[in-house]
Coordinates of C-alpha atoms in Angstrom, one line a residue:
Chain A
X1 CA 112.9 112.3 99.5
X2 CA 110.8 115.0 99.0
X3 CA 107.2 114.7 100.6
X4 CA 104.5 114.6 97.9
X5 CA 101.5 114.8 100.0
X6 CA 98.7 113.4 97.9
X7 CA 95.0 114.7 98.6
X8 CA 93.2 111.2 99.2
X9 CA 89.8 112.6 99.8
X10 CA 90.1 114.1 96.2
X11 CA 91.4 110.8 95.1
X12 CA 88.6 109.1 96.5
X13 CA 86.1 111.0 94.9
X14 CA 87.4 109.7 91.6
X15 CA 86.3 106.2 92.6
X16 CA 82.5 106.0 92.6
X17 CA 82.4 102.4 93.9
X18 CA 84.1 103.3 97.1
X19 CA 81.0 105.5 98.1
X20 CA 78.6 102.5 98.9
X21 CA 77.5 100.5 102.0
X22 CA 78.2 96.9 102.1
X23 CA 76.0 94.8 104.8
X24 CA 74.8 98.2 106.2
X25 CA 78.5 99.5 106.9
X26 CA 80.5 101.7 104.6
X27 CA 82.6 99.6 101.9
X28 CA 86.4 99.3 103.3
X29 CA 88.2 97.8 100.1
X30 CA 91.4 96.1 101.0
X31 CA 91.5 93.4 98.3
X32 CA 93.5 95.7 96.1
X33 CA 96.2 93.0 95.3
X34 CA 93.5 91.1 93.6
X35 CA 92.2 93.9 91.8
X36 CA 92.1 97.7 92.2
X37 CA 89.0 99.9 91.6
X38 CA 88.9 102.0 88.7
X39 CA 88.6 106.0 88.6
X40 CA 85.8 107.8 86.8
X41 CA 88.3 108.6 83.8
X42 CA 88.6 105.0 83.1
X43 CA 85.3 104.3 83.4
X44 CA 84.4 107.5 80.9
X45 CA 87.1 106.1 78.4
X46 CA 85.4 102.7 78.3
X47 CA 82.0 104.2 77.8
X48 CA 83.2 106.8 75.3
X49 CA 84.7 104.3 73.3
X50 CA 81.5 102.2 73.0
X51 CA 79.2 105.2 72.5
X52 CA 81.2 107.1 70.2
X53 CA 84.3 105.3 68.6
X54 CA 83.6 101.7 68.3
X55 CA 85.0 100.3 65.3
X56 CA 87.5 97.5 64.6
X57 CA 90.7 98.5 64.3
X58 CA 93.7 98.5 61.8
X59 CA 92.1 97.5 58.6
X60 CA 89.2 99.8 58.3
X61 CA 89.2 103.1 56.0
X62 CA 86.2 104.8 57.7
X63 CA 86.3 107.5 60.3
X64 CA 85.3 105.7 63.4
X65 CA 88.0 102.7 62.6
X66 CA 90.5 105.6 62.1
X67 CA 89.5 106.9 65.4
X68 CA 89.6 103.6 67.4
X69 CA 93.0 102.8 65.7
X70 CA 94.6 106.0 66.7
X71 CA 93.3 105.7 70.3
X72 CA 94.4 102.0 70.4
X73 CA 98.0 102.9 69.1
X74 CA 98.0 105.8 71.6
X75 CA 97.5 103.3 74.4
X76 CA 100.6 101.5 73.2
X77 CA 102.5 104.8 73.2
X78 CA 101.3 105.2 76.8
X79 CA 102.5 101.9 77.9
X80 CA 105.6 102.1 76.2
X81 CA 106.1 105.6 78.1
X82 CA 104.9 104.0 81.4
X83 CA 107.7 101.2 81.1
X84 CA 110.2 103.5 79.5
X85 CA 110.6 101.0 76.7
X86 CA 112.7 102.0 73.8
X87 CA 110.3 101.6 71.2
X88 CA 106.6 101.4 70.9
X89 CA 106.8 98.0 69.0
X90 CA 108.2 96.4 72.1
X91 CA 104.5 96.4 73.5
X92 CA 102.3 93.7 73.0
X93 CA 98.8 93.9 74.2
X94 CA 97.8 90.8 76.1
X95 CA 95.0 89.8 78.2
X96 CA 96.8 90.3 81.3
X97 CA 100.0 89.1 83.0
X98 CA 99.0 85.4 82.7
X99 CA 99.0 85.6 79.0
X100 CA 102.2 87.4 78.9
X101 CA 103.9 84.7 80.7
X102 CA 102.4 82.0 78.5
X103 CA 103.2 84.1 75.4
X104 CA 106.8 83.8 76.2
X105 CA 107.0 80.3 77.4
X106 CA 105.0 79.3 74.3
X107 CA 107.1 81.0 71.7
X108 CA 110.6 82.0 73.1
X109 CA 110.4 79.0 75.2
X110 CA 109.5 76.5 72.5
X111 CA 112.1 77.9 70.1
X112 CA 115.0 78.3 72.3
X113 CA 114.8 76.3 75.5
X114 CA 115.6 72.4 75.1
X115 CA 116.0 69.2 76.9
X116 CA 118.2 69.5 79.9
X117 CA 118.1 73.3 79.7
X118 CA 117.1 74.7 83.4
X119 CA 114.5 77.6 84.2
X120 CA 114.5 79.2 87.2
X121 CA 111.6 80.7 89.1
X122 CA 110.9 81.6 93.0
X123 CA 109.0 80.0 95.6
X124 CA 107.1 83.2 96.1
X125 CA 105.7 82.8 92.5
X126 CA 102.0 82.9 91.9
X127 CA 100.8 80.1 89.8
X128 CA 100.6 81.7 86.7
X129 CA 104.5 82.0 86.6
X130 CA 104.8 78.5 87.7
X131 CA 102.7 76.4 85.6
X132 CA 103.2 77.8 82.0
X133 CA 107.1 76.7 82.9
X134 CA 105.9 73.3 84.2
X135 CA 104.0 72.6 80.7
X136 CA 107.3 73.8 78.9
X137 CA 109.3 71.4 81.0
X138 CA 106.9 68.4 80.5
X139 CA 107.0 69.2 76.7
X140 CA 110.6 69.8 76.2
X141 CA 112.3 67.8 79.1
X142 CA 113.9 71.0 80.6
X143 CA 114.3 71.4 84.3
X144 CA 112.4 73.8 86.9
X145 CA 114.3 75.1 89.4
X146 CA 113.3 77.0 92.5
X147 CA 114.7 79.9 94.6
X148 CA 113.9 79.3 97.9
X149 CA 112.6 81.8 100.6
X150 CA 113.6 82.5 104.2
X151 CA 111.4 82.6 107.2
X152 CA 110.6 86.5 106.6
X153 CA 109.5 85.5 102.9
X154 CA 112.5 87.1 101.3
X155 CA 114.4 85.3 98.4
X156 CA 117.7 83.4 99.6
X157 CA 119.8 85.1 97.3
X158 CA 122.8 82.9 97.9
X159 CA 120.8 79.9 96.8
X160 CA 119.8 81.8 93.6
X161 CA 123.6 82.2 93.0
X162 CA 124.1 78.4 93.5
X163 CA 121.1 77.7 91.0
X164 CA 122.8 79.6 88.1
X165 CA 124.9 77.7 85.7
X166 CA 125.4 77.8 82.0
X167 CA 122.4 75.2 82.0
X168 CA 120.1 78.3 83.1
X169 CA 118.3 79.5 79.9
X170 CA 115.5 81.5 81.7
X171 CA 114.6 83.0 85.0
X172 CA 111.2 84.4 85.6
X173 CA 110.5 86.1 89.0
X174 CA 107.8 88.4 90.3
X175 CA 108.7 91.8 91.2
X176 CA 106.2 91.8 94.3
X177 CA 105.0 88.9 95.9
X178 CA 101.1 88.8 95.5
X179 CA 100.8 86.9 98.7
X180 CA 103.3 88.7 101.1
X181 CA 104.2 91.7 99.5
X182 CA 107.8 91.1 99.4
X183 CA 109.7 93.3 97.1
X184 CA 112.4 91.2 95.3
X185 CA 115.8 92.3 94.4
X186 CA 115.2 92.0 90.8
X187 CA 118.0 94.3 89.4
X188 CA 120.5 91.9 90.9
X189 CA 118.5 88.6 89.6
X190 CA 118.7 90.2 86.4
X191 CA 122.3 91.0 86.3
X192 CA 123.0 87.6 87.5
X193 CA 121.3 85.9 85.1
X194 CA 122.7 87.8 82.2
X195 CA 125.9 87.1 83.3
X196 CA 125.4 83.2 82.7
X197 CA 123.7 84.1 79.4
X198 CA 120.0 83.4 80.6
X199 CA 117.1 85.7 79.7
X200 CA 114.7 87.1 82.2
X201 CA 111.0 87.8 82.5
X202 CA 109.9 90.0 85.3
X203 CA 106.1 89.4 86.3
X204 CA 105.3 93.0 87.3
X205 CA 101.6 92.1 88.1
X206 CA 102.0 93.7 91.7
X207 CA 104.6 96.2 90.9
X208 CA 103.0 98.0 88.2
X209 CA 100.8 99.8 90.7
X210 CA 103.5 100.5 93.3
X211 CA 106.8 101.2 91.8
X212 CA 108.1 103.3 88.9
X213 CA 109.0 100.7 86.2
X214 CA 112.1 101.1 83.8
X215 CA 112.7 98.4 81.4
X216 CA 115.6 100.0 79.7
X217 CA 117.5 100.6 83.4
X218 CA 116.5 97.2 84.6
X219 CA 117.7 95.7 81.4
X220 CA 115.1 92.8 81.6
X221 CA 114.1 90.8 78.5
X222 CA 110.5 90.5 79.3
X223 CA 108.2 92.3 81.7
X224 CA 104.5 91.6 82.0
X225 CA 101.9 93.4 83.9
X226 CA 97.9 93.5 83.9
X227 CA 95.7 96.6 83.3
X228 CA 93.1 95.6 86.3
X229 CA 95.7 95.7 88.9
X230 CA 96.9 99.4 88.1
X231 CA 93.3 101.0 88.0
X232 CA 92.6 99.9 84.4
X233 CA 89.8 97.5 82.9
X234 CA 90.1 93.7 83.4
X235 CA 91.0 91.8 80.3
X236 CA 93.9 93.8 79.1
X237 CA 97.8 93.9 79.7
X238 CA 101.1 94.3 78.3
X239 CA 104.0 92.5 77.8
X240 CA 107.2 94.1 77.0
X241 CA 109.9 92.3 75.1
X242 CA 113.4 93.5 73.7
X243 CA 112.8 93.9 69.9
X244 CA 115.6 91.5 69.2
X245 CA 113.9 88.8 70.8
X246 CA 110.6 89.4 69.8
X247 CA 111.6 89.4 66.1
X248 CA 113.3 86.0 66.5
X249 CA 110.3 84.5 68.4
X250 CA 107.6 82.4 66.5
X251 CA 104.0 83.7 66.4
X252 CA 101.8 82.7 69.5
X253 CA 98.3 82.1 67.9
X254 CA 97.4 82.3 64.4
X255 CA 94.5 84.3 63.1
X256 CA 94.0 87.9 61.7
X257 CA 96.2 90.7 62.4
X258 CA 99.4 88.6 63.0
X259 CA 99.8 87.8 59.4
X260 CA 101.4 89.6 56.3
X261 CA 100.0 87.4 53.6
X262 CA 98.1 84.3 53.8
X263 CA 98.3 81.5 51.3
X264 CA 97.9 77.6 51.1
X265 CA 101.5 77.4 50.0
X266 CA 102.9 79.4 53.0
X267 CA 101.9 82.2 55.0
X268 CA 104.2 85.3 56.1
X269 CA 103.9 87.0 59.5
X270 CA 103.2 90.5 60.3
X271 CA 105.9 92.5 62.1
X272 CA 106.0 93.1 65.8
X273 CA 103.9 93.8 67.8
X274 CA 101.2 92.5 65.7
X275 CA 102.6 89.3 65.0
X276 CA 101.8 88.3 68.5
X277 CA 98.1 89.9 68.4
X278 CA 96.1 87.7 66.5
X279 CA 92.5 88.3 66.5
X280 CA 90.5 91.4 67.5
X281 CA 91.7 92.7 70.8
X282 CA 89.9 94.0 73.9
X283 CA 89.7 97.5 72.0
X284 CA 87.9 99.4 74.5
X285 CA 89.7 98.1 77.4
X286 CA 93.1 98.9 75.8
X287 CA 92.0 102.4 75.1
X288 CA 90.9 102.7 78.9
X289 CA 94.2 101.3 80.0
X290 CA 95.6 104.8 78.9
X291 CA 93.4 106.6 81.1
X292 CA 94.3 104.4 84.3
X293 CA 98.1 105.1 83.5
X294 CA 97.5 108.7 82.9
X295 CA 95.9 108.5 86.7
X296 CA 98.9 106.9 88.0
X297 CA 101.4 109.2 86.1
X298 CA 99.5 112.4 87.3
X299 CA 100.0 111.1 90.9
X300 CA 103.5 109.8 90.2
X301 CA 104.1 106.4 91.2
X302 CA 106.6 107.6 93.9
X303 CA 103.8 109.6 95.7
X304 CA 101.4 106.7 95.4
X305 CA 104.2 104.3 96.9
X306 CA 104.7 106.8 99.7
X307 CA 101.1 107.0 100.7
X308 CA 100.6 103.2 100.5
X309 CA 103.9 102.7 102.5
X310 CA 102.8 105.1 105.4
X311 CA 99.5 102.8 105.3
X312 CA 101.4 99.9 105.6
X313 CA 103.5 101.2 108.5
X314 CA 100.4 102.2 110.3
X315 CA 98.8 98.9 109.9
X316 CA 101.7 97.2 111.0
X317 CA 101.9 99.3 114.2
X318 CA 98.0 98.9 115.1
X319 CA 98.0 95.2 114.2
X320 CA 100.6 94.4 116.9
X321 CA 97.8 94.9 119.6
X322 CA 95.4 92.2 118.0
X323 CA 95.3 89.2 120.2
X324 CA 96.9 86.2 118.4
X325 CA 98.1 88.2 115.4
X326 CA 100.6 86.5 113.3
X327 CA 102.1 88.1 110.1
X328 CA 103.2 85.8 107.4
X329 CA 106.3 87.6 105.4
X330 CA 107.9 90.2 107.2
X331 CA 110.6 91.2 104.8
X332 CA 112.4 94.3 105.2
X333 CA 111.4 95.5 101.7
X334 CA 107.6 95.3 101.2
X335 CA 104.7 96.7 99.2
X336 CA 101.4 97.5 100.9
X337 CA 100.4 94.1 101.6
X338 CA 99.5 92.5 105.2
X339 CA 99.5 88.6 105.0
X340 CA 98.4 87.5 108.3
X341 CA 96.8 84.8 110.6
X342 CA 95.1 85.0 113.9
X343 CA 95.8 81.9 116.4
X344 CA 93.0 79.7 116.4
X345 CA 90.9 81.3 113.7
X346 CA 90.4 80.2 110.3
X347 CA 91.1 82.7 107.8
X348 CA 87.6 81.8 105.9
X349 CA 85.7 82.5 109.3
X350 CA 87.8 85.6 109.7
X351 CA 87.1 86.9 106.1
X352 CA 83.3 86.3 106.2
X353 CA 82.9 88.3 109.6
X354 CA 84.9 91.2 108.1
X355 CA 82.8 91.1 105.1
X356 CA 79.8 91.3 107.5
X357 CA 81.4 94.6 108.7
X358 CA 81.9 95.8 105.2
X359 CA 85.5 95.1 104.7
X360 CA 86.6 93.1 101.9
X361 CA 90.0 91.2 102.3
X362 CA 91.3 88.1 100.5
X363 CA 91.6 84.9 102.5
X364 CA 93.0 81.5 101.0
X365 CA 96.3 80.6 99.4
X366 CA 96.2 83.4 96.8
X367 CA 97.2 81.4 93.9
X368 CA 100.5 80.6 95.6
X369 CA 99.9 77.1 97.2
X370 CA 103.9 76.5 96.9
X371 CA 104.3 79.2 99.0
X372 CA 101.9 78.2 101.6
X373 CA 103.4 74.9 101.7
X374 CA 106.7 76.4 102.4
X375 CA 105.3 78.2 105.7
X376 CA 103.1 75.0 106.2
X377 CA 99.9 76.7 106.4
X378 CA 96.6 76.5 104.0
X379 CA 96.4 80.2 103.4
X380 CA 96.5 83.9 105.4
X381 CA 94.0 86.7 105.4
X382 CA 95.5 89.2 103.1
X383 CA 94.8 92.9 103.3
X384 CA 96.4 94.9 100.6
X385 CA 96.2 98.8 100.4
X386 CA 95.7 101.3 97.6
X387 CA 96.4 105.0 96.8
X388 CA 92.5 105.5 97.7
X389 CA 92.8 103.7 101.0
X390 CA 92.9 105.7 104.5
X391 CA 94.4 105.6 107.9
X392 CA 90.9 105.9 109.2
X393 CA 90.0 102.7 107.1
X394 CA 92.9 100.8 108.7
X395 CA 91.8 102.0 112.1
X396 CA 88.3 100.6 111.4
X397 CA 89.5 97.2 110.2
X398 CA 91.8 96.7 113.0
X399 CA 88.9 97.5 115.3
X400 CA 86.8 94.8 113.4
X401 CA 89.4 92.4 113.7
X402 CA 89.4 92.6 117.5
X403 CA 85.9 92.3 117.8
X404 CA 85.8 89.1 115.4
X405 CA 88.6 87.7 117.7
X406 CA 86.6 88.3 120.7
X407 CA 83.7 86.2 118.8
X408 CA 86.1 83.4 118.9
X409 CA 87.4 83.6 122.5
X410 CA 83.8 84.2 123.8
Chain B
X1 CA 61.5 64.5 117.4
X2 CA 60.7 66.9 115.0
X3 CA 60.2 65.7 111.0
X4 CA 62.1 67.4 108.1
X5 CA 59.7 70.1 107.6
X6 CA 59.1 70.9 111.5
X7 CA 63.0 71.1 111.8
X8 CA 63.3 73.6 109.0
X9 CA 60.5 75.9 110.0
X10 CA 62.3 76.2 113.5
X11 CA 65.6 77.1 111.7
X12 CA 63.5 79.7 109.6
X13 CA 61.7 81.2 112.8
X14 CA 65.2 81.4 114.7
X15 CA 67.0 83.2 111.8
X16 CA 64.2 85.5 111.3
X17 CA 65.0 86.9 114.5
X18 CA 68.1 88.6 113.1
X19 CA 66.4 90.7 110.7
X20 CA 69.1 90.1 108.1
X21 CA 71.8 91.4 110.3
X22 CA 74.8 89.6 108.8
X23 CA 77.1 89.9 112.0
X24 CA 74.5 88.8 114.3
X25 CA 73.5 85.9 111.9
X26 CA 77.0 84.5 111.4
X27 CA 77.6 85.0 115.3
X28 CA 74.6 82.6 115.6
X29 CA 75.9 80.1 112.9
X30 CA 79.1 79.8 114.7
X31 CA 77.1 79.3 118.0
X32 CA 75.3 76.3 116.6
X33 CA 78.5 75.1 115.2
X34 CA 80.1 74.8 118.6
X35 CA 77.4 72.9 120.2
X36 CA 78.0 70.0 117.7
X37 CA 79.1 66.6 119.7
X38 CA 82.6 66.1 119.4
X39 CA 83.6 64.0 116.1
X40 CA 85.8 61.2 116.8
X41 CA 89.5 62.1 115.6
X42 CA 89.7 58.3 113.8
X43 CA 86.8 59.3 111.6
X44 CA 88.6 62.1 110.1
X45 CA 89.8 60.1 107.0
X46 CA 90.3 61.2 103.5
X47 CA 87.1 59.2 102.6
X48 CA 84.7 61.3 105.2
X49 CA 85.9 64.6 103.4
X50 CA 83.3 66.1 101.6
X51 CA 84.6 67.2 98.3
X52 CA 83.8 70.5 97.1
X53 CA 84.1 72.5 100.1
X54 CA 86.5 75.3 100.3
X55 CA 87.0 74.5 103.9
X56 CA 87.3 71.0 105.3
X57 CA 84.1 68.8 106.3
X58 CA 84.3 65.6 107.5
X59 CA 80.8 63.9 107.5
X60 CA 80.1 60.1 108.8
X61 CA 76.9 58.3 109.3
X62 CA 75.6 55.2 111.0
X63 CA 72.3 53.3 110.7
X64 CA 70.6 53.2 114.2
X65 CA 67.2 51.6 114.5
X66 CA 66.4 52.0 110.8
X67 CA 67.4 55.9 110.8
X68 CA 70.5 57.8 109.7
X69 CA 72.4 59.2 112.2
X70 CA 75.1 61.8 111.1
X71 CA 78.3 62.9 112.6
X72 CA 80.1 66.1 111.3
X73 CA 82.9 68.7 112.1
X74 CA 84.9 71.3 110.0
X75 CA 88.0 73.2 110.3
X76 CA 86.2 76.4 109.9
X77 CA 83.7 77.7 112.7
X78 CA 81.2 79.0 110.0
X79 CA 81.2 75.9 108.1
X80 CA 80.7 73.8 111.2
X81 CA 77.6 75.7 111.9
X82 CA 76.2 75.5 108.5
X83 CA 76.7 71.5 108.6
X84 CA 75.1 71.5 112.1
X85 CA 71.7 73.0 110.5
X86 CA 71.8 70.0 108.2
X87 CA 72.4 67.6 111.1
X88 CA 69.5 69.3 112.9
X89 CA 67.2 68.8 110.1
X90 CA 68.4 65.3 108.5
X91 CA 70.1 63.5 111.6
X92 CA 67.9 60.6 112.9
X93 CA 65.4 60.7 109.9
X94 CA 64.2 57.7 107.7
X95 CA 66.7 57.1 104.7
X96 CA 63.5 57.8 102.6
X97 CA 62.6 61.0 104.1
X98 CA 66.3 62.3 103.6
X99 CA 66.4 61.2 99.8
X100 CA 63.1 62.8 99.2
X101 CA 63.6 66.0 101.4
X102 CA 62.9 69.4 100.2
X103 CA 65.4 71.5 101.9
X104 CA 63.7 75.0 101.2
X105 CA 64.9 76.5 104.4
X106 CA 68.1 77.5 102.4
X107 CA 66.4 79.9 100.3
X108 CA 64.1 81.2 103.2
X109 CA 67.3 81.8 105.6
X110 CA 69.0 83.8 102.5
X111 CA 71.8 81.2 102.6
X112 CA 73.4 82.8 99.3
X113 CA 73.4 86.2 100.8
X114 CA 74.9 85.2 104.0
X115 CA 77.7 82.6 103.0
X116 CA 78.4 83.8 99.4
X117 CA 78.2 81.6 96.1
X118 CA 81.4 79.5 97.0
X119 CA 80.4 78.4 100.1
X120 CA 77.0 77.6 99.4
X121 CA 78.4 75.2 96.5
X122 CA 80.2 73.6 99.3
X123 CA 76.8 73.5 101.3
X124 CA 75.4 71.7 98.2
X125 CA 78.2 69.2 98.2
X126 CA 77.4 68.6 102.2
X127 CA 73.8 67.9 101.3
X128 CA 74.7 65.6 98.2
X129 CA 77.2 63.5 100.4
X130 CA 74.4 63.1 103.2
X131 CA 72.1 61.7 100.4
X132 CA 74.6 59.6 99.3
X133 CA 74.8 58.1 102.9
X134 CA 71.2 57.8 103.0
X135 CA 71.0 55.8 99.7
X136 CA 73.6 53.4 101.3
X137 CA 71.9 53.0 104.4
X138 CA 68.5 52.2 102.6
X139 CA 70.3 49.3 100.8
X140 CA 71.5 48.2 104.1
X141 CA 68.3 48.4 105.9

């Protein structure tokens, strides 16, 4: 692989939030798996929409409505390109990954999954890729099956093979685990699921900022991601679905935009993607999402991943020297997430002490309680690195950890 | 022993030494927690867990000579320190005084700033539980 050195200092300059002190110390932001910070271009796109173009989209005939509609639909094209979707109409704007998964469970699930059918998720899932399927199972009498994980936090693929049968109607798995950073063999999962006729949804919430996504080559049926984890605003995300499936699916919510004609004798629905976009969307946020995707494309997903991988290796190397360090999740193939425990120190205490030192990490169960249960722990400390993080920050973080550990051994 | 107001004044004075330094304050809170007397294992029951806390807190109370005497423990060092502050102020006081206590020390030592909103919700749950015990003791007394 050709080394594509990024100029991290100039990237950092694009993120105004990074240049501040927290509790008297320079901010080190390592909570990127929860949400990423936003470059100036995204903040400017949001502001520009509100100070120059704000108008409701699609039905207005005036100039502002035309401008906002064009920008909104340009963003859809940008998402289609980002995911390499075959058609722009296959992109539905949502509030985020959670809504994307709920949409599929409530529409595809309700129409095509029945009593006795099986849905497969994994033990690595975020609650948002568990609960929508549990709700569907409660309603329809279908059965939820779970791919187990090994002690390294990797999916046990032999067990997945055993779960698949002609009863399997749907498989929904994350590309990258939010809690551990494990990168899952999604291609294998998609291929094998298709062999038994099951449809597949990929939860790409963590993958979108770290790997190049190509829904056509992956051949997944659905893929959902969130804008805010990929340098974009909160409250916006996208769901990709294959046209043939989206067209067969009933609408998600009723309201404006999703209809063709409304009458009390019967209502006809709009074409995709609008059929799934009832109500006024987060227009400004959708528009600013394009700026976020442009940011990623300019740097290239490959270069971002390379830098983050370097950070991960560096962190793994330094963390070995921390007294009582216990990594949770040591998969061979990992994104830039380090989940860990320190012997005899509660994650909450560690999180508080690190915050006092200006370092933002996440502590707790990371909305993946079944996974914590699997490892028989209540939670972990999670540090997750992004393109704007540096080795110097990791060094600071490890030093801070060492001094925190000393507080407990004292 | 000090009354509720005096105990709070002493805590406020002790915290003022750190002049807002969060690391030192947290270190001090943890030190206070480590000085709590051992909490009997048999009292670590589900009924004694304070709900609303992110971390676990166990709290029990006895009526001794008309005063409410609390025992507490937590699985996290900082929370244990926080609950020890409450014990310093409220343990050994009259049930009526506990029920009518104005715990102004929280704002004075900048609890929110040091501990964050989620944790201070847990703190509110601890206070509520201590008052529920006091109310029960009052009925018994």
